[in-house]
mmCIF file with all atom_site columns, C-alpha atoms in Angstrom:
data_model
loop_
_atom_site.group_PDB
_atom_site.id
_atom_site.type_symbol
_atom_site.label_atom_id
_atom_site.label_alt_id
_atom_site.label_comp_id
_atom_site.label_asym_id
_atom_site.label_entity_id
_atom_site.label_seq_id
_atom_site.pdbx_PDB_ins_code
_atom_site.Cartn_x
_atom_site.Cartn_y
_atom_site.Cartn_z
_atom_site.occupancy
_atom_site.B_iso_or_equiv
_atom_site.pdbx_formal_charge
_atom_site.auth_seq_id
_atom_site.auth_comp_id
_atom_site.auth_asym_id
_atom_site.auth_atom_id
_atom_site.pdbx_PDB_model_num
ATOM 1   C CA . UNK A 1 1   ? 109.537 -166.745 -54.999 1.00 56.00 ? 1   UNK A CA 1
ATOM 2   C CA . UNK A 1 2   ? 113.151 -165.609 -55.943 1.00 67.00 ? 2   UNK A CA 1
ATOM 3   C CA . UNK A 1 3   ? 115.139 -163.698 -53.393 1.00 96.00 ? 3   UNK A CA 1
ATOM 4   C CA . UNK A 1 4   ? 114.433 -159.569 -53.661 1.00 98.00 ? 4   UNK A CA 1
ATOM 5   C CA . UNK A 1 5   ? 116.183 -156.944 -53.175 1.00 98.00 ? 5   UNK A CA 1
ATOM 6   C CA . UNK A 1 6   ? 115.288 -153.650 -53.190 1.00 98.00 ? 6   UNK A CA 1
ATOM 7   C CA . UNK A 1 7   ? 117.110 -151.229 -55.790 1.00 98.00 ? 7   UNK A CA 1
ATOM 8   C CA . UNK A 1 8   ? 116.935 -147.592 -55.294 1.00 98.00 ? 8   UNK A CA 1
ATOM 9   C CA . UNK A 1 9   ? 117.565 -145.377 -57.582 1.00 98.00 ? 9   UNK A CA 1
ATOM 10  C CA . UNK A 1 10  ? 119.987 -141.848 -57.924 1.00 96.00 ? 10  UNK A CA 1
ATOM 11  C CA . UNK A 1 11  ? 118.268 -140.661 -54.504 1.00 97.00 ? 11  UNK A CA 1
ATOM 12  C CA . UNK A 1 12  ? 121.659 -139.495 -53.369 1.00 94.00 ? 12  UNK A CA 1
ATOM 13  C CA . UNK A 1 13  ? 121.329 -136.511 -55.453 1.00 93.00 ? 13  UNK A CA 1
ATOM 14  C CA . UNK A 1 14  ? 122.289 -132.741 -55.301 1.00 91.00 ? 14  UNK A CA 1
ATOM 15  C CA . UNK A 1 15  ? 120.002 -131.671 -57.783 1.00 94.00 ? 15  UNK A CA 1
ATOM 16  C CA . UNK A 1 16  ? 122.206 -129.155 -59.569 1.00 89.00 ? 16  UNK A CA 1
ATOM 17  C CA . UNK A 1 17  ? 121.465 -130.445 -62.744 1.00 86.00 ? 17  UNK A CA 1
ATOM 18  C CA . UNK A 1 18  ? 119.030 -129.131 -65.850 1.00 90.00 ? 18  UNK A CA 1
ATOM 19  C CA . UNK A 1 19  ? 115.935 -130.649 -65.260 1.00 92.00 ? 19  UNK A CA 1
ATOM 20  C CA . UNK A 1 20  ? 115.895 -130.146 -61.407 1.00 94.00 ? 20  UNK A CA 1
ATOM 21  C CA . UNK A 1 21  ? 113.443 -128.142 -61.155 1.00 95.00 ? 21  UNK A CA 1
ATOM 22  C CA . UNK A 1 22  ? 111.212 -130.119 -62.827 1.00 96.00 ? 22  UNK A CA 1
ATOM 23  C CA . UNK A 1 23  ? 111.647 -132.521 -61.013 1.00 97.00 ? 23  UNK A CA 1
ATOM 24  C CA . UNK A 1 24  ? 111.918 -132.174 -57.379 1.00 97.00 ? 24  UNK A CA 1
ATOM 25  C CA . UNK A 1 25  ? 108.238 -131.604 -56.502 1.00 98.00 ? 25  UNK A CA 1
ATOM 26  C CA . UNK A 1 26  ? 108.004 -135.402 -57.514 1.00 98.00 ? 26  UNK A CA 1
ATOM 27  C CA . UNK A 1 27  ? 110.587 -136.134 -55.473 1.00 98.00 ? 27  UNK A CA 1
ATOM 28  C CA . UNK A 1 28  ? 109.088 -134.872 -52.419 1.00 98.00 ? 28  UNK A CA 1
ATOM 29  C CA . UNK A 1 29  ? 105.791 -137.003 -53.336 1.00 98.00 ? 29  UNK A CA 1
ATOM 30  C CA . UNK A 1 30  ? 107.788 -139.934 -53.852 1.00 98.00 ? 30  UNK A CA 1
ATOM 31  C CA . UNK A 1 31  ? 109.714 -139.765 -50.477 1.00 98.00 ? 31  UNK A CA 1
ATOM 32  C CA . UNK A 1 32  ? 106.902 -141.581 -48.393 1.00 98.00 ? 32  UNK A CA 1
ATOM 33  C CA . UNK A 1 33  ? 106.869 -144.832 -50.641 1.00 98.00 ? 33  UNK A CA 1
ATOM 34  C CA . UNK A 1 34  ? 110.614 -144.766 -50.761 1.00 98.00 ? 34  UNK A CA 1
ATOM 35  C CA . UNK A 1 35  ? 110.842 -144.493 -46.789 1.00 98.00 ? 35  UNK A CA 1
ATOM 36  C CA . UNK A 1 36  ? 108.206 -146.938 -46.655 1.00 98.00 ? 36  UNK A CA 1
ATOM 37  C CA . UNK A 1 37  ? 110.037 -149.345 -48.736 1.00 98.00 ? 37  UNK A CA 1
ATOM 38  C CA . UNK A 1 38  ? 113.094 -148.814 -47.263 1.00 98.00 ? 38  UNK A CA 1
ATOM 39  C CA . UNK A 1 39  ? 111.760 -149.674 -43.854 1.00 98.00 ? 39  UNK A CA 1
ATOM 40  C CA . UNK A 1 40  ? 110.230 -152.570 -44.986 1.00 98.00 ? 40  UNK A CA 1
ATOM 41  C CA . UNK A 1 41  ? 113.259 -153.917 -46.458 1.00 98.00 ? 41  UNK A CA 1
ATOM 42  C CA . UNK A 1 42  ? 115.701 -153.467 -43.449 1.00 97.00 ? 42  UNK A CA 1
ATOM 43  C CA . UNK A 1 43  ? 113.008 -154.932 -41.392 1.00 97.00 ? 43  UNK A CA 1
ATOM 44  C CA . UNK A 1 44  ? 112.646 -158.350 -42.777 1.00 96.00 ? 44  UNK A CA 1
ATOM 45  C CA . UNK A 1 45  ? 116.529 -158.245 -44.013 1.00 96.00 ? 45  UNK A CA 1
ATOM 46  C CA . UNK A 1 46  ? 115.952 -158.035 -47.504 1.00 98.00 ? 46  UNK A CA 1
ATOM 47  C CA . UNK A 1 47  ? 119.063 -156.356 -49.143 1.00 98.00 ? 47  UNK A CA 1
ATOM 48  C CA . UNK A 1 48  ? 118.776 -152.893 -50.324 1.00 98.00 ? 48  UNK A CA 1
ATOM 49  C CA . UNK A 1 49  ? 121.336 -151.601 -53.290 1.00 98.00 ? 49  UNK A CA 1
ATOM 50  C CA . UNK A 1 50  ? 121.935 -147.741 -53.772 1.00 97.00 ? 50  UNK A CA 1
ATOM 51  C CA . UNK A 1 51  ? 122.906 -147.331 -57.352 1.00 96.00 ? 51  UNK A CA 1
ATOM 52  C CA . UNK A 1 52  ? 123.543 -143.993 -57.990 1.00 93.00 ? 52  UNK A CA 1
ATOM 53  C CA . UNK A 1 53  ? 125.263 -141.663 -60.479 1.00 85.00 ? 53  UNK A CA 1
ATOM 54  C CA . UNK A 1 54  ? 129.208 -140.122 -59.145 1.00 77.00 ? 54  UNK A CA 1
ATOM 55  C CA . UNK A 1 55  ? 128.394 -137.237 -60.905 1.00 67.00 ? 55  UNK A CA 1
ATOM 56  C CA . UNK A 1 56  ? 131.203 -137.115 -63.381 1.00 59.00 ? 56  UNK A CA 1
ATOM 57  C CA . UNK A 1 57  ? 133.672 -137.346 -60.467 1.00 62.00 ? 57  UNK A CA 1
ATOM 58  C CA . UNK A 1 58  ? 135.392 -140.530 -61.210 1.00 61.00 ? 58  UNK A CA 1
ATOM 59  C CA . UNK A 1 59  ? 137.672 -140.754 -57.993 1.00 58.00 ? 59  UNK A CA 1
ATOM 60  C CA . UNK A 1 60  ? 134.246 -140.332 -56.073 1.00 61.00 ? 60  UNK A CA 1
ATOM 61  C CA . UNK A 1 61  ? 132.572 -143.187 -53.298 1.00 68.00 ? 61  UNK A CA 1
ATOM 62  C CA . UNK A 1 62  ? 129.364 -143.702 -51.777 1.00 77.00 ? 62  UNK A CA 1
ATOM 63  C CA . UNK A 1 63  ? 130.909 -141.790 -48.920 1.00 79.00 ? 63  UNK A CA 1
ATOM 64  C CA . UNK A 1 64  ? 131.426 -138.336 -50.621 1.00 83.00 ? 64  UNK A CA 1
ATOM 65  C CA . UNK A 1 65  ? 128.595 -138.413 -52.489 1.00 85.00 ? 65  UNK A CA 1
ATOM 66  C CA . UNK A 1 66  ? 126.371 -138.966 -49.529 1.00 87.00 ? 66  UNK A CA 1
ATOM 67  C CA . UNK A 1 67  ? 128.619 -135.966 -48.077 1.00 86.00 ? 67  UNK A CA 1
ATOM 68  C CA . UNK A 1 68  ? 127.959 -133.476 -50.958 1.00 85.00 ? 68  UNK A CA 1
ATOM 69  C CA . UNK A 1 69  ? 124.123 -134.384 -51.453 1.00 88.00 ? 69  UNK A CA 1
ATOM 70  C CA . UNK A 1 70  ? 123.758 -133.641 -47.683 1.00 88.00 ? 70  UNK A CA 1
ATOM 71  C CA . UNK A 1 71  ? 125.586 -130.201 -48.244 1.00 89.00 ? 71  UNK A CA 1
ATOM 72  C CA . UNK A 1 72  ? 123.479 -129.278 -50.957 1.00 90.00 ? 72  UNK A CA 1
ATOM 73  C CA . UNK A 1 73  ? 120.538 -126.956 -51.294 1.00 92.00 ? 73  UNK A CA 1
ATOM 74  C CA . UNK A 1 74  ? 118.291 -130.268 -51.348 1.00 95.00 ? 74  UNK A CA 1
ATOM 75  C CA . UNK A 1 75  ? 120.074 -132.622 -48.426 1.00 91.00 ? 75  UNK A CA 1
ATOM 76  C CA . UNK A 1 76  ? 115.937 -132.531 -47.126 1.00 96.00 ? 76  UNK A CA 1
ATOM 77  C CA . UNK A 1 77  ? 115.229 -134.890 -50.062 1.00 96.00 ? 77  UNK A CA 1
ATOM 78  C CA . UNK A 1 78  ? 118.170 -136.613 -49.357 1.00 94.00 ? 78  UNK A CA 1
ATOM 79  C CA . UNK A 1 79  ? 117.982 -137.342 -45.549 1.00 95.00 ? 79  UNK A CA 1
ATOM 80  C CA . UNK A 1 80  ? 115.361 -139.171 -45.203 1.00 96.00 ? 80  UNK A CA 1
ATOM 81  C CA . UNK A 1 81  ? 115.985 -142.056 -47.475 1.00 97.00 ? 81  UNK A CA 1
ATOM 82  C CA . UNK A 1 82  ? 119.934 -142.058 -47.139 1.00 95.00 ? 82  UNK A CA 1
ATOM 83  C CA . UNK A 1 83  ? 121.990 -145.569 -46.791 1.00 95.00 ? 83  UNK A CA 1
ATOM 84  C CA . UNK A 1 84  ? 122.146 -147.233 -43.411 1.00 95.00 ? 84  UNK A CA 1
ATOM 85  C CA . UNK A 1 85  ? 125.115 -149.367 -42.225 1.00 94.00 ? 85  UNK A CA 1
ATOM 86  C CA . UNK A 1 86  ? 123.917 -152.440 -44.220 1.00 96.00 ? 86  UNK A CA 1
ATOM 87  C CA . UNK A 1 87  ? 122.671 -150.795 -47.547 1.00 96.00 ? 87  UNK A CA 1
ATOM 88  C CA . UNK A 1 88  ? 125.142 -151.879 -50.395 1.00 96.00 ? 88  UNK A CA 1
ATOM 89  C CA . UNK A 1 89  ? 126.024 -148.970 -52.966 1.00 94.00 ? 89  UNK A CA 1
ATOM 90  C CA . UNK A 1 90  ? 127.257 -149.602 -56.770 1.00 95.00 ? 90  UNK A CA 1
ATOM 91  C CA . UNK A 1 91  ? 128.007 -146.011 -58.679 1.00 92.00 ? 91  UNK A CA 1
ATOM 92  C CA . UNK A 1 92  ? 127.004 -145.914 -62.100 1.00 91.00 ? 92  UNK A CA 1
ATOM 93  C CA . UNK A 1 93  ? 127.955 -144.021 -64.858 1.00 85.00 ? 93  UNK A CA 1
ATOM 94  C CA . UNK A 1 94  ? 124.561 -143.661 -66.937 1.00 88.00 ? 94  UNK A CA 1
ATOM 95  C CA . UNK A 1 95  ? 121.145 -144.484 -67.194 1.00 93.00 ? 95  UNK A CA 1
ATOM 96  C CA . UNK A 1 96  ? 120.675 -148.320 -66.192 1.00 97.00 ? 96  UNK A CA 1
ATOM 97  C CA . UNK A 1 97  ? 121.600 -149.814 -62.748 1.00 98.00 ? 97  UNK A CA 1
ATOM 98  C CA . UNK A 1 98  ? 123.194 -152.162 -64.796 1.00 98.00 ? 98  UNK A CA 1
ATOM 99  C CA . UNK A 1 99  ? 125.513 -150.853 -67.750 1.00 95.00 ? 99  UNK A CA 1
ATOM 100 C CA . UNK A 1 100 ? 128.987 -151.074 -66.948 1.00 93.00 ? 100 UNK A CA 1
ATOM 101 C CA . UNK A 1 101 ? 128.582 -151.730 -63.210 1.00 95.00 ? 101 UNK A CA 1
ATOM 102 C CA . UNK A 1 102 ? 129.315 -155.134 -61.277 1.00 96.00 ? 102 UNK A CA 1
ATOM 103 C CA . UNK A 1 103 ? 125.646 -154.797 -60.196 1.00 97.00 ? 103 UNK A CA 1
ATOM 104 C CA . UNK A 1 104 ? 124.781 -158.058 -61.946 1.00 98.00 ? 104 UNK A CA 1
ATOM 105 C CA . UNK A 1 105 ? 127.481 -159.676 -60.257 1.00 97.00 ? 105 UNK A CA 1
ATOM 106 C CA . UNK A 1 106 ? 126.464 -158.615 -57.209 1.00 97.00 ? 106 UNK A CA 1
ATOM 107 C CA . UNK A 1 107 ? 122.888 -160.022 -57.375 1.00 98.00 ? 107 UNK A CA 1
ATOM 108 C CA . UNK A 1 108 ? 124.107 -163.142 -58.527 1.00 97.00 ? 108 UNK A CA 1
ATOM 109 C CA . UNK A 1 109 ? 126.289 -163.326 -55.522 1.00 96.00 ? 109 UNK A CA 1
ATOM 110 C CA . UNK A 1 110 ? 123.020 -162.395 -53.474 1.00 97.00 ? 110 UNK A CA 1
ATOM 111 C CA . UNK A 1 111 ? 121.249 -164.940 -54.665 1.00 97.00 ? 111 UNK A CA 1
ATOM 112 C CA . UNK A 1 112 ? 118.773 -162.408 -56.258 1.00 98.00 ? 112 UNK A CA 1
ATOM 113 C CA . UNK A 1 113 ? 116.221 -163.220 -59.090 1.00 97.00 ? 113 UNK A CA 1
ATOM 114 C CA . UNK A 1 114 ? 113.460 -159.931 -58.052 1.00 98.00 ? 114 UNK A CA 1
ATOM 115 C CA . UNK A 1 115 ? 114.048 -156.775 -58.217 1.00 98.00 ? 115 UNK A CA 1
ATOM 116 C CA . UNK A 1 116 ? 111.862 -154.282 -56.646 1.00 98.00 ? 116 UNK A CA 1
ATOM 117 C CA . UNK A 1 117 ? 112.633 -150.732 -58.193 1.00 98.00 ? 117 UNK A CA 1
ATOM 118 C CA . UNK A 1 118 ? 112.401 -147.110 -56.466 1.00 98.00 ? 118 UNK A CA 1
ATOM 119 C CA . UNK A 1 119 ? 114.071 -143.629 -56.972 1.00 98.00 ? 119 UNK A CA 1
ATOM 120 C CA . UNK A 1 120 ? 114.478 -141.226 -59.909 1.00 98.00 ? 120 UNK A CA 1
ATOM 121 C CA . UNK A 1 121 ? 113.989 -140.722 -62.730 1.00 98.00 ? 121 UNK A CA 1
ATOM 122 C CA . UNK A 1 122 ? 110.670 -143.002 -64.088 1.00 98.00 ? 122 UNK A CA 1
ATOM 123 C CA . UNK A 1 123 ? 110.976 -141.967 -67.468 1.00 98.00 ? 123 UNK A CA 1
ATOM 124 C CA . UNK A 1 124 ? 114.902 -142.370 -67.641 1.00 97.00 ? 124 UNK A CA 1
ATOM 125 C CA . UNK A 1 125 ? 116.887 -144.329 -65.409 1.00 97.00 ? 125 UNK A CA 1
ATOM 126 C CA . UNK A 1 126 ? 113.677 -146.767 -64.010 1.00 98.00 ? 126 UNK A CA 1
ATOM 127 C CA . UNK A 1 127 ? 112.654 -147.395 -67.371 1.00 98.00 ? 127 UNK A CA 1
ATOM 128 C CA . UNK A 1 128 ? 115.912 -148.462 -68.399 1.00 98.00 ? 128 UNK A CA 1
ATOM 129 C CA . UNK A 1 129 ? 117.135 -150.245 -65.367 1.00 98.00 ? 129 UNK A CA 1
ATOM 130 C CA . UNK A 1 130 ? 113.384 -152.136 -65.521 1.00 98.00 ? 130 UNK A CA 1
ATOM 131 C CA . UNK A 1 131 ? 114.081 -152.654 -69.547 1.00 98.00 ? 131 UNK A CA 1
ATOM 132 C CA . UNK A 1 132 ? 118.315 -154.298 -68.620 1.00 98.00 ? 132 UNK A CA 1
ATOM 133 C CA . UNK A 1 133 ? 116.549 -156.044 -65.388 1.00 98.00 ? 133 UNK A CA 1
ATOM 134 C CA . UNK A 1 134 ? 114.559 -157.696 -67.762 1.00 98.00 ? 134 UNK A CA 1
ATOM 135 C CA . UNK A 1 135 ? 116.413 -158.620 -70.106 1.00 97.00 ? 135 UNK A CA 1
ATOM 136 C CA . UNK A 1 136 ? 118.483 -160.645 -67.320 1.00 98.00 ? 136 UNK A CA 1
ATOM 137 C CA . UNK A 1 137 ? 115.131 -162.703 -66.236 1.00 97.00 ? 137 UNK A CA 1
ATOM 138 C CA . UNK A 1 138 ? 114.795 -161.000 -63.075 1.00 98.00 ? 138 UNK A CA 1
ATOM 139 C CA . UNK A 1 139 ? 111.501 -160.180 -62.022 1.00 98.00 ? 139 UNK A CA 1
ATOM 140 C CA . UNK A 1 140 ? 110.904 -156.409 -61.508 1.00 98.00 ? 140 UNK A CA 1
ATOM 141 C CA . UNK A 1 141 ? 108.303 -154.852 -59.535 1.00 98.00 ? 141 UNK A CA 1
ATOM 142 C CA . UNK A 1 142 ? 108.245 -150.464 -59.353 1.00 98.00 ? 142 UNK A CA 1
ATOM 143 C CA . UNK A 1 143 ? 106.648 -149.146 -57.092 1.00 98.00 ? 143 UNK A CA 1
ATOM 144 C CA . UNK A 1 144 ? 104.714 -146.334 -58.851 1.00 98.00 ? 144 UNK A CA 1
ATOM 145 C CA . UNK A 1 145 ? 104.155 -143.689 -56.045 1.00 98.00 ? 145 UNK A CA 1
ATOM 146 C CA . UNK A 1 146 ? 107.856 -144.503 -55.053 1.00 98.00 ? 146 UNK A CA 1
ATOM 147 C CA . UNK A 1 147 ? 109.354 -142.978 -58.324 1.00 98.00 ? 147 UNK A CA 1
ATOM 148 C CA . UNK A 1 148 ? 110.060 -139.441 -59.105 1.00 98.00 ? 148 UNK A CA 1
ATOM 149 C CA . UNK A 1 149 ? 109.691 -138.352 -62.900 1.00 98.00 ? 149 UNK A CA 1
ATOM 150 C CA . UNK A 1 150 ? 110.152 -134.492 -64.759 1.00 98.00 ? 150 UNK A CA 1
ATOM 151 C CA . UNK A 1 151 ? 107.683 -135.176 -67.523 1.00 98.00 ? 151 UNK A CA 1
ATOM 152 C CA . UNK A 1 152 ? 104.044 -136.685 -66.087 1.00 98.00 ? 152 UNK A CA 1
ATOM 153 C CA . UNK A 1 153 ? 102.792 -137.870 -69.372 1.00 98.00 ? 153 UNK A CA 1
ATOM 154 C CA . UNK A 1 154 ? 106.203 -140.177 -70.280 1.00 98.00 ? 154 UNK A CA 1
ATOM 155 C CA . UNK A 1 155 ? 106.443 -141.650 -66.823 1.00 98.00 ? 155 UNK A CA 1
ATOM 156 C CA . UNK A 1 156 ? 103.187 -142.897 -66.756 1.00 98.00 ? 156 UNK A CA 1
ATOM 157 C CA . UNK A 1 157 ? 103.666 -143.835 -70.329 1.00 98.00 ? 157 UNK A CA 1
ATOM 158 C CA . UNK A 1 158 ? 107.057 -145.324 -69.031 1.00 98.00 ? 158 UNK A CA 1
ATOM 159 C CA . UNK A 1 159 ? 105.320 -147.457 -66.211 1.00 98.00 ? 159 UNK A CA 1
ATOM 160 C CA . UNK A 1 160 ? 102.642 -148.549 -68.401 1.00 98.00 ? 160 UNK A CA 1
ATOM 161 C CA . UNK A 1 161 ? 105.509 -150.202 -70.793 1.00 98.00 ? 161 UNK A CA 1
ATOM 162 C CA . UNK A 1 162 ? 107.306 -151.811 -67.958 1.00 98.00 ? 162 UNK A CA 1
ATOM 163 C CA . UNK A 1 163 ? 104.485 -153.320 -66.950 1.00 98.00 ? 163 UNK A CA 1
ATOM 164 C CA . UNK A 1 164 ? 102.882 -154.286 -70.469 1.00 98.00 ? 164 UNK A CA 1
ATOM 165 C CA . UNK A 1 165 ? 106.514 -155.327 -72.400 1.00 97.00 ? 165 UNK A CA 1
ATOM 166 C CA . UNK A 1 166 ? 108.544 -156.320 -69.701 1.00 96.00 ? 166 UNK A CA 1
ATOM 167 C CA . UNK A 1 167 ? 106.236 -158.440 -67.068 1.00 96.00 ? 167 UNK A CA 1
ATOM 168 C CA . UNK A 1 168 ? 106.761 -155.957 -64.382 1.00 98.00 ? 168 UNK A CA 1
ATOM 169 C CA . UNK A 1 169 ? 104.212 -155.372 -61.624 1.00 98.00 ? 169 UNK A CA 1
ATOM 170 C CA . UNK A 1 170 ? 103.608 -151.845 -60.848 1.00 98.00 ? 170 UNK A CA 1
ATOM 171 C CA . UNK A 1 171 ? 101.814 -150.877 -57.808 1.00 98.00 ? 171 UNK A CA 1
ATOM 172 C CA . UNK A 1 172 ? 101.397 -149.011 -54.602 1.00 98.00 ? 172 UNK A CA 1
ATOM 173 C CA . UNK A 1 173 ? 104.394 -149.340 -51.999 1.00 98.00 ? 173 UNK A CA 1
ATOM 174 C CA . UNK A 1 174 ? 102.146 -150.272 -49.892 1.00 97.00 ? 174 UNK A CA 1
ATOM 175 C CA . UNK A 1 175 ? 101.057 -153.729 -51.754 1.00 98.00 ? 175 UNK A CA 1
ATOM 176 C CA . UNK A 1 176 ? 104.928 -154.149 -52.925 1.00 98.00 ? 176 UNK A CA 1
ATOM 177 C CA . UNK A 1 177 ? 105.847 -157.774 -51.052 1.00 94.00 ? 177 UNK A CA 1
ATOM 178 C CA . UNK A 1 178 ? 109.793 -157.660 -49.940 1.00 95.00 ? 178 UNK A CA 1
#
C-alpha cells in the first residue's frame, strides 16, 4: 500500500462567513471522526497536512490563522482538532487542496500515493480536493462521518460521486486504515 497521509480540510476556521450557520451543526458531528483520525495518525506517524483557506489575508501563516480561529465566536470547533508540533500546513486560496498550492510537491517529497480526506466542506472543497487527488493517481479515502457539509442532500450526493467516479473509499473513521 502507498504511503498516507492524512489531509484535513479548512478546520481552522472562524466561521464568519455566509453559509455558517448552515453549517456548523455538521461540524460539531464531524469533530469525533476528525479527532479520531487525527489521533490515529500521530500515533502510528503517518503525516497529517492542514490545508486551509488564509481568508483573503494574503500576508497571513498557519500561525495567525490558528490565532484568529481560536479568538473567534467558534474557537470550540476549532480546539479540538487544531495542528500539533508535527502537523504540516499549506494555505490555499480556493476550493481544492491542490490548485495553486505546492501541496503536490509536498506529497511527492513525502513519498505519498493515499490520501485520506477529512474537514469541511463535503460538497465543496472535499469533493474537489477528492476530484484534483484523483486526477494525480493518488488513492483517496473520506471519511464520511469526518466531513462537515451545509446542504445534506449534495454531500451525500457528493460522497456517492467520489466514491462511484473517482475510486474513492468512503467509510466510517473508524474502518479508515492510516
Amino acid at each position: 500500500m502507498p504511503e498516507t497521509a492524512l489531509i484535513v480540510i479548512d478546520m481552522i476556521n472562524t466561521y464568519e462567513h455566509d453559509d455558517a450557520e448552515l453549517l456548523l451543526p455538521s461540524v460539531s458531528e464531524a469533530l469525533t471522526g476528525i479527532g479520531n483520525l487525527l489521533g490515529a495518525a500521530r500515533e502510528r506517524k503517518v503525516p497529517v497536512v492542514y490545508v486551509n483557506d488564509n481568508f483573503g489575508l494574503w500576508r497571513s501563516h498557519h500561525g495567525e490563522i490558528l490565532e484568529a480561529a481560536l479568538a473567534g465566536p467558534h474557537a470550540d470547533l476549532v480546539e479540538p482538532v487544531r495542528p500539533d508540533e508535527e502537523s504540516l500546513f499549506v494555505v490555499k486560496a480556493r476550493h481544492s487542496v491542490f490548485y495553486e498550492t505546492p501541496l503536490a510537491y509536498l506529497l511527492g517529497r513525502l513519498g505519498v500515493g493515499r490520501l485520506v480526506l477529512c474537514g469541511q466542506v463535503t460538497e465543496q472543497c472535499v469533493l474537489y480536493s477528492a476530484l484534483d487527488a484523483h486526477v494525480r493517481h493518488l488513492d483517496v479515502t473520506v471519511a464520511r462521518d469526518a466531513v462537515a457539509h451545509i446542504h445534506r442532500d449534495l454531500a451525500d450526493a457528493a460522497l456517492r460521486m467520489m466514491e462511484v467516479n473517482m475510486a474513492a473509499e468512503v467509510r466510517d473513521a473508524a474502518d479508515v486504515r492510516l
